[in-house]
Amino acid sequence: VTVAKSLAVMMHNEITCYRSCDYLHSPWFTVDDNDALVTASDRAMIVNWCYNVIDQCHLDPKTIAPAMEMVDRFLSKPSSIARDALLDRTQYQL
């Protein structure tokens, strides 16, 4: 397999399989009780927590962006587990 072919497959997967949506504003995740929904400030709290862990453990801060991208990809998938996490802050917490 050539490098160009491998890269083409990875780029295709990024566009089709690994794409994340704006799950915080997606109609798929809306309910009548907006107080139960995870918000952008909840996501920001997780990002801040990541920075605190990075600082305390003297790790590379560059790991936060890929970690949050994985969280975003997971939560943007139309699955019952992702929906449960977005509808219940106790499920969303780390």
PDB file of N, CA, C and O in Angstrom, residues 20 29 69-79 81-82 85:
ATOM      1  N   SER A  20     -17.424  15.216  13.427  1.00  0.00           N
ATOM      2  CA  SER A  20     -18.289  15.504  14.569  1.00  0.00           C
ATOM      3  C   SER A  20     -19.193  16.677  14.227  1.00  0.00           C
ATOM      4  O   SER A  20     -18.853  17.522  13.411  1.00  0.00           O
ATOM      5  N   PHE A  29     -30.425  16.034  20.085  1.00  0.00           N
ATOM      6  CA  PHE A  29     -30.164  15.956  21.507  1.00  0.00           C
ATOM      7  C   PHE A  29     -31.053  16.868  22.341  1.00  0.00           C
ATOM      8  O   PHE A  29     -30.836  17.019  23.521  1.00  0.00           O
ATOM      9  N   GLU A  69     -11.136  16.454  21.088  1.00  0.00           N
ATOM     10  CA  GLU A  69     -11.675  16.054  19.785  1.00  0.00           C
ATOM     11  C   GLU A  69     -12.307  14.669  19.884  1.00  0.00           C
ATOM     12  O   GLU A  69     -13.368  14.416  19.309  1.00  0.00           O
ATOM     13  N   MET A  70     -11.672  13.772  20.637  1.00  0.00           N
ATOM     14  CA  MET A  70     -12.248  12.441  20.833  1.00  0.00           C
ATOM     15  C   MET A  70     -13.565  12.515  21.599  1.00  0.00           C
ATOM     16  O   MET A  70     -14.529  11.827  21.269  1.00  0.00           O
ATOM     17  N   VAL A  71     -13.599  13.359  22.625  1.00  0.00           N
ATOM     18  CA  VAL A  71     -14.843  13.555  23.385  1.00  0.00           C
ATOM     19  C   VAL A  71     -15.931  14.090  22.456  1.00  0.00           C
ATOM     20  O   VAL A  71     -17.060  13.586  22.447  1.00  0.00           O
ATOM     21  N   ASP A  72     -15.601  15.102  21.658  1.00  0.00           N
ATOM     22  CA  ASP A  72     -16.569  15.695  20.741  1.00  0.00           C
ATOM     23  C   ASP A  72     -17.059  14.681  19.707  1.00  0.00           C
ATOM     24  O   ASP A  72     -18.252  14.623  19.404  1.00  0.00           O
ATOM     25  N   ARG A  73     -16.152  13.893  19.183  1.00  0.00           N
ATOM     26  CA  ARG A  73     -16.550  12.874  18.197  1.00  0.00           C
ATOM     27  C   ARG A  73     -17.502  11.863  18.823  1.00  0.00           C
ATOM     28  O   ARG A  73     -18.502  11.478  18.230  1.00  0.00           O
ATOM     29  N   PHE A  74     -17.176  11.420  20.021  1.00  0.00           N
ATOM     30  CA  PHE A  74     -18.041  10.458  20.709  1.00  0.00           C
ATOM     31  C   PHE A  74     -19.421  11.053  20.971  1.00  0.00           C
ATOM     32  O   PHE A  74     -20.442  10.431  20.686  1.00  0.00           O
ATOM     33  N   LEU A  75     -19.458  12.263  21.513  1.00  0.00           N
ATOM     34  CA  LEU A  75     -20.736  12.862  21.880  1.00  0.00           C
ATOM     35  C   LEU A  75     -21.566  13.295  20.684  1.00  0.00           C
ATOM     36  O   LEU A  75     -22.776  13.476  20.808  1.00  0.00           O
ATOM     37  N   SER A  76     -20.960  13.452  19.532  1.00  0.00           N
ATOM     38  CA  SER A  76     -21.725  13.861  18.356  1.00  0.00           C
ATOM     39  C   SER A  76     -22.321  12.676  17.609  1.00  0.00           C
ATOM     40  O   SER A  76     -23.103  12.862  16.676  1.00  0.00           O
ATOM     41  N   LYS A  77     -21.977  11.466  18.018  1.00  0.00           N
ATOM     42  CA  LYS A  77     -22.542  10.285  17.368  1.00  0.00           C
ATOM     43  C   LYS A  77     -23.972  10.058  17.865  1.00  0.00           C
ATOM     44  O   LYS A  77     -24.257  10.201  19.048  1.00  0.00           O
ATOM     45  N   PRO A  78     -24.874   9.703  16.965  1.00  0.00           N
ATOM     46  CA  PRO A  78     -26.265   9.455  17.386  1.00  0.00           C
ATOM     47  C   PRO A  78     -26.406   8.085  18.051  1.00  0.00           C
ATOM     48  O   PRO A  78     -26.941   7.151  17.476  1.00  0.00           O
ATOM     49  N   SER A  79     -25.895   7.975  19.258  1.00  0.00           N
ATOM     50  CA  SER A  79     -26.000   6.721  20.001  1.00  0.00           C
ATOM     51  C   SER A  79     -26.700   6.986  21.326  1.00  0.00           C
ATOM     52  O   SER A  79     -26.712   8.114  21.826  1.00  0.00           O
ATOM     53  N   ILE A  81     -25.772   5.993  24.248  1.00  0.00           N
ATOM     54  CA  ILE A  81     -24.788   6.312  25.292  1.00  0.00           C
ATOM     55  C   ILE A  81     -24.423   7.793  25.233  1.00  0.00           C
ATOM     56  O   ILE A  81     -24.369   8.465  26.260  1.00  0.00           O
ATOM     57  N   ALA A  82     -24.169   8.302  24.025  1.00  0.00           N
ATOM     58  CA  ALA A  82     -23.849   9.727  23.885  1.00  0.00           C
ATOM     59  C   ALA A  82     -25.031  10.583  24.312  1.00  0.00           C
ATOM     60  O   ALA A  82     -24.868  11.579  25.015  1.00  0.00           O
ATOM     61  N   ALA A  85     -25.311  10.722  28.056  1.00  0.00           N
ATOM     62  CA  ALA A  85     -24.275  11.587  28.638  1.00  0.00           C
ATOM     63  C   ALA A  85     -24.636  13.058  28.482  1.00  0.00           C
ATOM     64  O   ALA A  85     -24.352  13.866  29.358  1.00  0.00           O
TER      65      ALA A  85
END
